[in-house]
Tab-separated table of C-alpha atoms in Angstrom:
chain	number	residue	atom	x	y	z
A	95	UNK	CA	15.310	6.018	-29.907
A	96	UNK	CA	14.920	2.294	-30.644
A	97	UNK	CA	16.959	0.168	-28.236
A	98	UNK	CA	19.681	-2.023	-29.849
A	99	UNK	CA	19.036	-5.759	-29.824
A	100	UNK	CA	22.178	-7.502	-28.553
A	101	UNK	CA	22.395	-11.251	-29.071
A	102	UNK	CA	24.997	-13.572	-27.578
A	103	UNK	CA	25.593	-16.901	-29.382
A	104	UNK	CA	27.194	-19.665	-27.293
A	105	UNK	CA	28.264	-22.845	-29.146
A	106	UNK	CA	31.419	-24.947	-29.192
A	107	UNK	CA	31.103	-25.473	-32.988
A	108	UNK	CA	32.669	-22.571	-34.879
A	109	UNK	CA	30.666	-23.191	-38.050
A	110	UNK	CA	27.392	-22.895	-36.099
A	111	UNK	CA	28.526	-19.666	-34.423
A	112	UNK	CA	29.674	-18.082	-37.675
A	113	UNK	CA	26.629	-19.000	-39.744
A	114	UNK	CA	24.183	-17.880	-37.032
A	115	UNK	CA	26.065	-14.612	-36.530
A	116	UNK	CA	25.970	-13.814	-40.256
A	117	UNK	CA	22.238	-14.523	-40.515
A	118	UNK	CA	21.369	-12.440	-37.477
A	119	UNK	CA	23.562	-9.507	-38.518
A	120	UNK	CA	21.695	-9.458	-41.842
A	121	UNK	CA	18.495	-9.089	-39.778
A	122	UNK	CA	20.003	-5.968	-38.135
A	123	UNK	CA	20.986	-7.364	-34.736
A	124	UNK	CA	24.260	-6.736	-32.876
A	125	UNK	CA	25.785	-10.161	-32.350
A	126	UNK	CA	28.756	-11.591	-30.449
A	127	UNK	CA	29.876	-15.184	-29.953
A	128	UNK	CA	31.395	-17.318	-27.183
A	129	UNK	CA	32.835	-20.831	-27.630
A	130	UNK	CA	31.780	-22.113	-24.163
A	131	UNK	CA	29.897	-21.304	-21.012
A	132	UNK	CA	32.833	-19.781	-19.144
A	133	UNK	CA	33.608	-17.296	-21.934
A	134	UNK	CA	29.891	-16.487	-22.243
A	135	UNK	CA	29.668	-15.585	-18.535
A	136	UNK	CA	32.738	-13.324	-18.922
A	137	UNK	CA	30.893	-11.423	-21.651
A	138	UNK	CA	27.717	-10.833	-19.612
A	139	UNK	CA	28.846	-7.534	-17.990
A	140	UNK	CA	30.049	-6.113	-21.309
A	141	UNK	CA	26.640	-5.359	-22.878
A	142	UNK	CA	22.958	-4.937	-22.294
A	143	UNK	CA	22.142	-8.363	-23.763
A	144	UNK	CA	18.611	-8.920	-25.048
A	145	UNK	CA	18.892	-12.668	-25.524
A	146	UNK	CA	21.367	-15.541	-25.520
A	147	UNK	CA	21.289	-18.520	-27.921
A	148	UNK	CA	22.887	-21.389	-26.024
A	149	UNK	CA	23.871	-24.851	-27.279
A	150	UNK	CA	22.556	-27.648	-25.066
A	151	UNK	CA	25.636	-29.921	-25.272
A	152	UNK	CA	28.941	-28.211	-24.655
A	153	UNK	CA	32.100	-29.405	-22.859
A	154	UNK	CA	32.528	-28.148	-19.276
A	155	UNK	CA	29.182	-26.442	-18.770
A	156	UNK	CA	26.094	-27.573	-20.675
A	157	UNK	CA	23.361	-25.235	-21.955
A	158	UNK	CA	20.975	-25.761	-18.998
A	159	UNK	CA	23.758	-25.056	-16.470
A	160	UNK	CA	24.804	-21.956	-18.414
A	161	UNK	CA	21.197	-20.747	-18.543
A	162	UNK	CA	20.957	-21.153	-14.747
A	163	UNK	CA	24.107	-19.063	-14.283
A	164	UNK	CA	22.840	-16.360	-16.688
A	165	UNK	CA	19.474	-16.173	-14.872
A	166	UNK	CA	21.225	-15.747	-11.522
A	167	UNK	CA	22.944	-12.525	-12.555
A	168	UNK	CA	20.872	-11.281	-15.527
A	169	UNK	CA	17.321	-12.675	-15.205
A	170	UNK	CA	16.041	-10.231	-17.847
A	171	UNK	CA	18.038	-11.982	-20.623
A	172	UNK	CA	15.898	-14.352	-22.696
A	173	UNK	CA	17.534	-17.694	-23.468
A	174	UNK	CA	17.000	-19.912	-26.540
A	175	UNK	CA	18.324	-23.473	-26.189
A	176	UNK	CA	19.854	-25.001	-29.351
A	177	UNK	CA	20.515	-28.707	-29.905
A	178	UNK	CA	21.107	-31.343	-32.522
A	179	UNK	CA	19.709	-34.022	-30.194
A	180	UNK	CA	16.110	-32.980	-29.733
A	181	UNK	CA	13.850	-35.024	-27.511
A	182	UNK	CA	10.608	-34.188	-25.789
A	183	UNK	CA	12.250	-34.602	-22.381
A	184	UNK	CA	15.068	-32.130	-23.087
A	185	UNK	CA	12.616	-29.619	-24.586
A	186	UNK	CA	10.336	-29.815	-21.538
A	187	UNK	CA	13.302	-29.599	-19.175
A	188	UNK	CA	14.692	-26.527	-20.967
A	189	UNK	CA	11.353	-24.665	-20.910
A	190	UNK	CA	10.717	-25.613	-17.268
A	191	UNK	CA	14.127	-24.283	-16.299
A	192	UNK	CA	13.320	-20.911	-17.865
A	193	UNK	CA	14.249	-21.089	-21.576
A	194	UNK	CA	12.066	-18.875	-23.778
A	195	UNK	CA	12.257	-21.279	-26.724
A	196	UNK	CA	13.958	-24.342	-28.086
A	197	UNK	CA	15.316	-24.761	-31.645
A	198	UNK	CA	16.743	-27.820	-33.375
A	199	UNK	CA	19.842	-28.063	-35.530
A	200	UNK	CA	20.277	-27.868	-38.494
A	201	UNK	CA	18.590	-24.438	-38.538
A	202	UNK	CA	16.286	-22.935	-41.100
A	203	UNK	CA	17.287	-19.209	-41.093
A	204	UNK	CA	13.658	-18.096	-41.483
A	205	UNK	CA	12.565	-20.199	-38.505
A	206	UNK	CA	15.363	-18.749	-36.361
A	207	UNK	CA	14.396	-15.181	-37.370
A	208	UNK	CA	10.744	-15.889	-36.526
A	209	UNK	CA	11.586	-17.254	-33.059
A	210	UNK	CA	13.769	-14.232	-32.252
A	211	UNK	CA	11.167	-11.743	-33.514
A	212	UNK	CA	8.489	-13.329	-31.320
A	213	UNK	CA	10.718	-13.134	-28.246
A	214	UNK	CA	11.602	-9.491	-28.923
A	215	UNK	CA	7.953	-8.546	-29.502
A	216	UNK	CA	6.987	-10.289	-26.253
A	217	UNK	CA	9.732	-8.452	-24.328
A	218	UNK	CA	8.588	-5.119	-25.786
A	219	UNK	CA	5.002	-5.811	-24.738
A	220	UNK	CA	6.130	-6.715	-21.204
A	221	UNK	CA	8.275	-3.558	-20.966
A	222	UNK	CA	5.450	-1.355	-22.298
A	223	UNK	CA	3.044	-2.934	-19.841
A	224	UNK	CA	5.450	-2.348	-16.947
A	225	UNK	CA	5.945	1.281	-18.048
A	226	UNK	CA	2.204	1.904	-18.357
A	227	UNK	CA	1.552	0.362	-14.949
A	228	UNK	CA	4.195	2.599	-13.378
A	229	UNK	CA	2.729	5.670	-15.079
A	230	UNK	CA	-0.762	4.656	-13.987
A	231	UNK	CA	0.409	4.288	-10.408
A	232	UNK	CA	2.008	7.741	-10.506
A	233	UNK	CA	-1.276	9.184	-11.745
A	234	UNK	CA	-3.303	7.498	-9.021
A	235	UNK	CA	-0.797	7.834	-6.185
A	236	UNK	CA	-0.284	10.459	-3.532
A	237	UNK	CA	2.699	9.373	-1.421
A	238	UNK	CA	1.432	6.293	0.496
A	239	UNK	CA	-2.146	6.628	-0.798
A	240	UNK	CA	-3.339	5.051	-4.017
A	241	UNK	CA	-6.765	5.238	-5.631
A	242	UNK	CA	-8.509	5.096	-9.017
A	243	UNK	CA	-11.694	6.568	-7.587
A	244	UNK	CA	-12.677	9.912	-9.117
A	245	UNK	CA	-13.542	11.456	-5.748
A	246	UNK	CA	-10.193	10.373	-4.287
A	247	UNK	CA	-8.121	11.614	-7.235
A	248	UNK	CA	-9.858	14.990	-6.835
A	249	UNK	CA	-8.760	14.943	-3.187
A	250	UNK	CA	-5.178	14.174	-4.320
A	251	UNK	CA	-5.287	17.164	-6.696
A	252	UNK	CA	-6.613	19.443	-3.953
A	253	UNK	CA	-3.873	18.290	-1.554
A	254	UNK	CA	-1.207	19.302	-4.088
A	255	UNK	CA	-2.900	22.689	-4.469
A	256	UNK	CA	-3.358	23.587	-0.800
A	257	UNK	CA	-0.214	21.968	0.635
A	258	UNK	CA	1.885	25.118	0.196
A	259	UNK	CA	-0.525	27.238	2.268
A	260	UNK	CA	-0.463	27.433	6.082
A	261	UNK	CA	-4.224	27.118	6.514
A	262	UNK	CA	-5.673	24.750	9.090
A	263	UNK	CA	-7.078	21.517	7.641
A	264	UNK	CA	-9.884	19.264	8.837
A	265	UNK	CA	-9.954	15.664	7.526
A	266	UNK	CA	-13.138	13.656	8.083
A	267	UNK	CA	-13.823	10.024	7.320
A	268	UNK	CA	-14.492	6.640	8.879
A	269	UNK	CA	-11.779	4.797	10.786
A	270	UNK	CA	-9.300	3.109	8.479
A	271	UNK	CA	-9.893	5.343	5.449
A	272	UNK	CA	-6.415	6.871	5.651
A	273	UNK	CA	-6.901	10.209	7.417
A	274	UNK	CA	-3.364	10.201	8.857
A	275	UNK	CA	-1.915	9.152	5.479
A	276	UNK	CA	-3.643	12.169	3.930
A	277	UNK	CA	-2.273	14.451	6.657
A	278	UNK	CA	1.233	13.083	6.033
A	279	UNK	CA	0.788	13.630	2.294
A	280	UNK	CA	-0.146	17.283	2.909
A	281	UNK	CA	2.976	17.609	5.066
A	282	UNK	CA	5.214	15.926	2.449
A	283	UNK	CA	3.858	18.152	-0.335
A	284	UNK	CA	4.432	21.307	1.704
A	285	UNK	CA	7.536	23.453	2.283
A	286	UNK	CA	7.446	22.055	5.865
A	287	UNK	CA	8.387	18.541	4.692
A	288	UNK	CA	11.887	18.767	6.203
A	289	UNK	CA	10.416	19.764	9.581
A	290	UNK	CA	8.791	17.314	12.067
A	291	UNK	CA	5.413	15.664	11.503
A	292	UNK	CA	4.040	15.161	15.021
A	293	UNK	CA	0.927	13.052	15.586
A	294	UNK	CA	-1.322	12.977	18.662
A	295	UNK	CA	-4.101	10.424	19.145
A	296	UNK	CA	-6.632	12.476	21.114
A	297	UNK	CA	-9.000	9.539	21.699
A	298	UNK	CA	-6.434	7.376	23.469
A	299	UNK	CA	-5.625	9.836	26.298
A	300	UNK	CA	-7.532	11.153	29.281
A	301	UNK	CA	-8.178	14.908	29.454
A	302	UNK	CA	-5.281	15.493	31.885
A	303	UNK	CA	-2.775	13.389	29.942
A	304	UNK	CA	-3.810	14.967	26.633
A	305	UNK	CA	-3.375	18.439	28.114
A	306	UNK	CA	0.229	17.755	29.144
A	307	UNK	CA	0.863	15.850	25.899
A	308	UNK	CA	-0.182	18.900	23.893
A	309	UNK	CA	1.085	21.789	26.009
A	310	UNK	CA	3.895	20.144	27.996
A	311	UNK	CA	4.439	20.982	31.665
A	312	UNK	CA	6.845	22.596	34.103
A	313	UNK	CA	8.573	20.737	36.931
A	314	UNK	CA	6.320	20.470	39.988
A	315	UNK	CA	3.188	21.646	38.166
A	316	UNK	CA	1.326	18.556	39.420
A	317	UNK	CA	2.007	15.434	41.475
A	318	UNK	CA	4.473	13.301	39.551
A	319	UNK	CA	5.796	16.137	37.381
A	320	UNK	CA	9.411	15.493	38.334
A	321	UNK	CA	10.838	17.452	35.448
A	322	UNK	CA	10.069	19.855	32.634
A	323	UNK	CA	8.493	18.371	29.493
A	324	UNK	CA	7.915	19.867	26.061
A	325	UNK	CA	4.472	19.300	24.563
A	326	UNK	CA	3.615	18.291	21.009
A	327	UNK	CA	2.877	21.933	20.141
A	328	UNK	CA	6.538	22.733	20.801
A	329	UNK	CA	7.934	19.525	19.331
A	330	UNK	CA	6.197	20.149	16.015
A	331	UNK	CA	8.290	23.354	15.659
A	332	UNK	CA	7.834	24.625	12.104
A	333	UNK	CA	6.399	21.330	10.902
A	334	UNK	CA	2.918	19.857	11.084
A	335	UNK	CA	0.898	18.909	14.168
A	336	UNK	CA	-1.690	16.214	13.428
A	337	UNK	CA	-4.525	15.970	15.940
A	338	UNK	CA	-6.230	12.632	15.313
A	339	UNK	CA	-9.786	12.039	16.535
A	340	UNK	CA	-10.256	15.676	17.493
A	341	UNK	CA	-13.974	14.976	17.958
A	342	UNK	CA	-13.181	13.037	21.137
A	343	UNK	CA	-11.559	15.826	23.177
A	344	UNK	CA	-13.331	17.441	26.143
A	345	UNK	CA	-15.066	20.819	25.974
A	346	UNK	CA	-12.361	22.300	28.245
A	347	UNK	CA	-9.560	21.203	25.919
A	348	UNK	CA	-11.591	22.416	22.947
A	349	UNK	CA	-11.577	25.875	24.553
A	350	UNK	CA	-7.816	25.703	25.232
A	351	UNK	CA	-7.115	24.621	21.682
A	352	UNK	CA	-9.330	27.365	20.259
A	353	UNK	CA	-7.240	29.978	22.112
A	354	UNK	CA	-4.072	28.481	20.653
A	355	UNK	CA	-5.446	28.562	17.118
A	356	UNK	CA	-6.684	32.146	17.454
A	357	UNK	CA	-3.629	33.660	19.144
A	358	UNK	CA	-0.916	31.198	18.027
A	359	UNK	CA	0.309	31.305	21.649
A	360	UNK	CA	0.176	28.961	24.655
A	361	UNK	CA	1.744	28.225	28.029
A	362	UNK	CA	2.999	24.919	29.387
A	363	UNK	CA	0.936	23.428	32.240
A	364	UNK	CA	2.119	25.181	35.391
A	365	UNK	CA	4.235	27.620	33.371
A	366	UNK	CA	4.131	31.408	32.945
A	367	UNK	CA	6.224	31.812	29.807
A	368	UNK	CA	4.195	32.591	26.689
A	369	UNK	CA	5.279	30.359	23.785
A	370	UNK	CA	4.487	30.807	20.106
A	371	UNK	CA	3.180	28.097	17.792
A	372	UNK	CA	4.564	28.082	14.248
A	373	UNK	CA	3.429	24.644	13.085
A	374	UNK	CA	0.526	23.904	10.767
A	375	UNK	CA	-2.456	22.192	12.389
A	376	UNK	CA	-4.241	19.315	10.673
A	377	UNK	CA	-7.111	17.742	12.604
A	378	UNK	CA	-9.031	14.576	11.787
A	379	UNK	CA	-12.120	12.857	13.059
A	380	UNK	CA	-14.438	9.968	12.278
A	381	UNK	CA	-17.314	11.778	13.957
A	382	UNK	CA	-20.022	13.936	12.414
A	383	UNK	CA	-18.908	17.228	13.971
A	384	UNK	CA	-22.025	19.115	12.878
A	385	UNK	CA	-24.143	16.582	14.757
A	386	UNK	CA	-21.735	16.846	17.719
A	387	UNK	CA	-22.220	20.637	17.658
A	388	UNK	CA	-26.013	20.184	17.600
A	389	UNK	CA	-25.694	17.768	20.553
A	390	UNK	CA	-23.577	20.293	22.483
A	391	UNK	CA	-20.504	18.039	22.409
A	392	UNK	CA	-18.308	20.134	20.123
A	393	UNK	CA	-17.729	23.882	19.947
A	394	UNK	CA	-18.936	25.469	16.730
A	395	UNK	CA	-16.235	28.200	16.902
A	396	UNK	CA	-13.496	25.541	17.079
A	397	UNK	CA	-15.126	23.636	14.216
A	398	UNK	CA	-15.084	26.693	11.956
A	399	UNK	CA	-11.513	27.524	13.048
A	400	UNK	CA	-10.350	24.039	12.091
A	401	UNK	CA	-12.476	23.763	8.975
A	402	UNK	CA	-10.621	26.324	6.835
A	403	UNK	CA	-9.808	23.587	4.315
A	404	UNK	CA	-11.678	20.317	4.623
A	405	UNK	CA	-11.498	16.831	3.173
A	406	UNK	CA	-14.093	14.072	3.414
A	407	UNK	CA	-12.516	10.695	2.615
A	408	UNK	CA	-15.129	8.260	1.214
A	409	UNK	CA	-15.352	4.765	2.774
A	410	UNK	CA	-13.899	1.816	0.847
A	411	UNK	CA	-17.356	0.283	0.270
A	412	UNK	CA	-18.269	3.298	-1.902
A	413	UNK	CA	-15.097	3.038	-4.021
A	414	UNK	CA	-14.716	-0.675	-4.638
A	415	UNK	CA	-12.799	-0.028	-7.863
A	416	UNK	CA	-9.893	0.694	-5.500
A	417	UNK	CA	-9.853	-2.824	-4.026
A	418	UNK	CA	-7.783	-4.503	-6.830
A	419	UNK	CA	-5.237	-1.698	-6.975
A	420	UNK	CA	-4.929	-1.566	-3.176
A	421	UNK	CA	-4.531	-5.355	-3.046
A	422	UNK	CA	-1.764	-5.200	-5.671
A	423	UNK	CA	-0.077	-2.425	-3.723
A	424	UNK	CA	-0.234	-4.359	-0.431
A	425	UNK	CA	1.125	-7.521	-2.106
A	426	UNK	CA	4.108	-5.565	-3.462
A	427	UNK	CA	4.736	-4.113	-0.009
A	428	UNK	CA	4.486	-7.436	1.848
A	429	UNK	CA	6.555	-9.270	-0.788
A	430	UNK	CA	9.420	-6.933	0.116
A	431	UNK	CA	8.826	-7.101	3.883
A	432	UNK	CA	8.362	-10.890	4.001
A	433	UNK	CA	10.832	-11.839	1.260
A	434	UNK	CA	8.060	-13.570	-0.713
A	435	UNK	CA	7.165	-13.545	-4.421
A	436	UNK	CA	3.370	-13.692	-4.463
A	437	UNK	CA	2.194	-12.573	-7.897
A	438	UNK	CA	-1.457	-11.744	-7.335
A	439	UNK	CA	-4.914	-12.877	-6.287
A	440	UNK	CA	-7.098	-15.566	-7.864
A	441	UNK	CA	-10.307	-14.465	-9.613
A	442	UNK	CA	-12.448	-16.157	-6.971
A	443	UNK	CA	-10.509	-14.426	-4.177
A	444	UNK	CA	-10.846	-10.982	-5.771
A	445	UNK	CA	-14.611	-11.561	-6.160
A	446	UNK	CA	-14.744	-12.426	-2.458
A	447	UNK	CA	-12.888	-9.223	-1.595
A	448	UNK	CA	-15.162	-7.162	-3.846
A	449	UNK	CA	-18.301	-8.640	-2.250
A	450	UNK	CA	-17.253	-7.816	1.307
A	451	UNK	CA	-18.525	-4.541	2.838
A	452	UNK	CA	-15.246	-3.457	4.596
A	453	UNK	CA	-16.424	-1.784	7.819
A	454	UNK	CA	-12.741	-1.254	8.715
A	455	UNK	CA	-11.983	0.255	5.286
A	456	UNK	CA	-8.490	0.148	3.718
A	457	UNK	CA	-6.875	-0.654	7.076
A	458	UNK	CA	-8.974	-3.823	7.353
A	459	UNK	CA	-8.143	-4.763	3.732
A	460	UNK	CA	-4.439	-4.313	4.487
A	461	UNK	CA	-4.694	-6.610	7.507
A	462	UNK	CA	-6.583	-9.267	5.514
A	463	UNK	CA	-3.921	-9.237	2.773
A	464	UNK	CA	-1.085	-9.326	5.321
A	465	UNK	CA	-2.558	-12.452	6.892
A	466	UNK	CA	-3.152	-14.014	3.471
A	467	UNK	CA	0.476	-13.320	2.502
A	468	UNK	CA	1.657	-15.085	5.661
A	469	UNK	CA	-0.434	-18.234	5.171
A	470	UNK	CA	-0.420	-18.641	1.381
A	471	UNK	CA	1.762	-21.406	-0.027
A	472	UNK	CA	1.304	-20.603	-3.701
A	473	UNK	CA	2.096	-17.819	-6.128
A	474	UNK	CA	-1.426	-16.409	-5.828
A	475	UNK	CA	-3.675	-15.626	-2.881
A	476	UNK	CA	-6.756	-17.851	-3.025
A	477	UNK	CA	-10.139	-17.861	-1.269
A	478	UNK	CA	-8.737	-20.291	1.297
A	479	UNK	CA	-6.033	-17.771	2.258
A	480	UNK	CA	-8.574	-15.028	3.031
A	481	UNK	CA	-10.063	-14.714	6.480
A	482	UNK	CA	-13.115	-12.493	6.319
A	483	UNK	CA	-15.835	-12.222	8.967
A	484	UNK	CA	-18.967	-14.022	7.869
A	485	UNK	CA	-21.663	-11.668	6.702
A	486	UNK	CA	-24.843	-12.483	8.616
A	487	UNK	CA	-27.654	-13.828	6.543
A	488	UNK	CA	-30.385	-11.345	5.819
A	489	UNK	CA	-33.125	-12.198	8.263
A	490	UNK	CA	-36.341	-10.440	8.893
A	491	UNK	CA	-36.511	-8.272	11.975
A	492	UNK	CA	-40.292	-8.520	12.004
A	493	UNK	CA	-41.532	-9.847	15.319
A	494	UNK	CA	-38.175	-9.322	17.038
A	495	UNK	CA	-37.557	-6.825	19.808
A	496	UNK	CA	-35.335	-3.778	19.361
A	497	UNK	CA	-32.898	-5.237	21.916
A	498	UNK	CA	-32.615	-8.516	19.992
A	499	UNK	CA	-31.789	-6.682	16.767
A	500	UNK	CA	-29.341	-4.337	18.529
A	501	UNK	CA	-27.582	-7.237	20.275
A	502	UNK	CA	-27.061	-9.032	16.962
A	503	UNK	CA	-25.823	-5.898	15.198
A	504	UNK	CA	-23.395	-4.917	17.985
A	505	UNK	CA	-21.984	-8.454	18.098
A	506	UNK	CA	-21.568	-8.522	14.293
A	507	UNK	CA	-19.698	-5.183	14.237
A	508	UNK	CA	-17.401	-6.289	17.093
A	509	UNK	CA	-16.596	-9.570	15.342
A	510	UNK	CA	-16.070	-7.794	12.018
A	511	UNK	CA	-13.495	-5.549	13.689
A	512	UNK	CA	-11.800	-8.360	15.631
A	513	UNK	CA	-13.145	-6.893	18.890
A	514	UNK	CA	-11.359	-3.580	18.432
A	515	UNK	CA	-13.631	-1.446	20.610
A	516	UNK	CA	-12.431	1.911	19.294
A	517	UNK	CA	-12.952	0.895	15.660
A	518	UNK	CA	-16.293	-0.781	16.403
A	519	UNK	CA	-17.550	2.284	18.279
A	520	UNK	CA	-16.615	4.361	15.244
A	521	UNK	CA	-18.555	2.068	12.894
A	522	UNK	CA	-21.574	2.175	15.216
A	523	UNK	CA	-21.179	5.960	15.564
A	524	UNK	CA	-21.231	5.802	19.370
A	525	UNK	CA	-18.518	6.540	21.921
A	526	UNK	CA	-16.437	3.836	23.591
A	527	UNK	CA	-18.186	4.157	26.959
A	528	UNK	CA	-21.570	3.560	25.328
A	529	UNK	CA	-20.196	0.519	23.507
A	530	UNK	CA	-18.685	-0.872	26.722
A	531	UNK	CA	-22.104	-0.429	28.380
A	532	UNK	CA	-23.772	-2.363	25.560
A	533	UNK	CA	-21.171	-5.142	25.788
A	534	UNK	CA	-21.890	-5.399	29.516
A	535	UNK	CA	-25.666	-5.142	29.029
A	536	UNK	CA	-25.750	-7.992	26.474
A	537	UNK	CA	-23.004	-9.978	28.237
A	538	UNK	CA	-21.025	-10.155	24.998
A	539	UNK	CA	-17.678	-11.943	25.149
A	540	UNK	CA	-14.821	-12.648	22.793
A	541	UNK	CA	-14.874	-16.238	21.415
A	542	UNK	CA	-11.760	-17.175	23.429
A	543	UNK	CA	-13.439	-15.932	26.610
A	544	UNK	CA	-16.493	-18.078	25.903
A	545	UNK	CA	-14.415	-21.240	25.489
């Protein structure tokens, strides 16, 4: 159903109010009048006003002041300033302050109708555009993930299909691609969404700590175990247990976890009571598990037990059509968090973002936009607001030793990832210990350490 167009006329001259109201009613609009600014403001809550036609010179509150007051409480109302004393200065001032148009008395009815029609058409276009953008976002969104990439939208569809099952899920992809976001989306789409989502970062814990983190322990089971502790397997209850970086756990823990998955039972460290697991397991890794199996670093039986349903999230560099939509999404998010009103990104800045190779994927893009939002002073993020690692010039490796090339590449990846060793090791597809050895071998140091 077509929305009614409600127009509020504000003028201290009765003859102006009456004549305008009669003309506009003949055009099919719903019209009301107010003799001054105070009465106009009293009428604001009464209707869903489309626009207000406000006289510039009125006793008490002039048209510009009234427009300011209207915009404070109802910014969506378009305002037309009317005056019998037109000057360039007042016209410019009115438009700068937010008026949609400016008309001069005495009025030509056809001119007034044309101005109003243009404003209404513009508002309809804006509303349609906002609606389409919201619908588009729904289509390309899965909880906190958003993508226009065909491969990703297929993943979103598959998540909605498999979420209601209890099958184990394996999510693979480079660091920063959103593996945990996907796991959370599976949880939120499932009947378990009101139960806990418990996450464990397997790569950040030693074998002993990870064992107690997963299984819990009984009092006195080891030195320092002063009390009983529930593990993540118990804390997840009927929810979802997310095992991040599963490719980094030891062969012993792989065996322990395999028993849990096969029997759905476990014991706390130092305990004798057999406990039952009812949560769904979702595991994720940035490693090539098939290669790890071939290298003897990962059990093939655990791999197949985890890999009942699998997802492979593509890196951001292979889905660059997502960069603008992700940037828009991050700007909306940070506008709310930072209380800012950044409207977008300049064309030059978006080209810069599109040209970059994003070794840290969407996480790195998020961090770049967060920094840009902090430093920008304008309504748009510009090239100067972006802080991207410099891509090394393409130089020939001919005549250079393998060590020279490796040193340069390792240093570039570390700098690109702001010296995050875990992320850099992932990009280089080596473990952290190997990367630390290379840092020591090449005597690499952070810039602040070199100063």
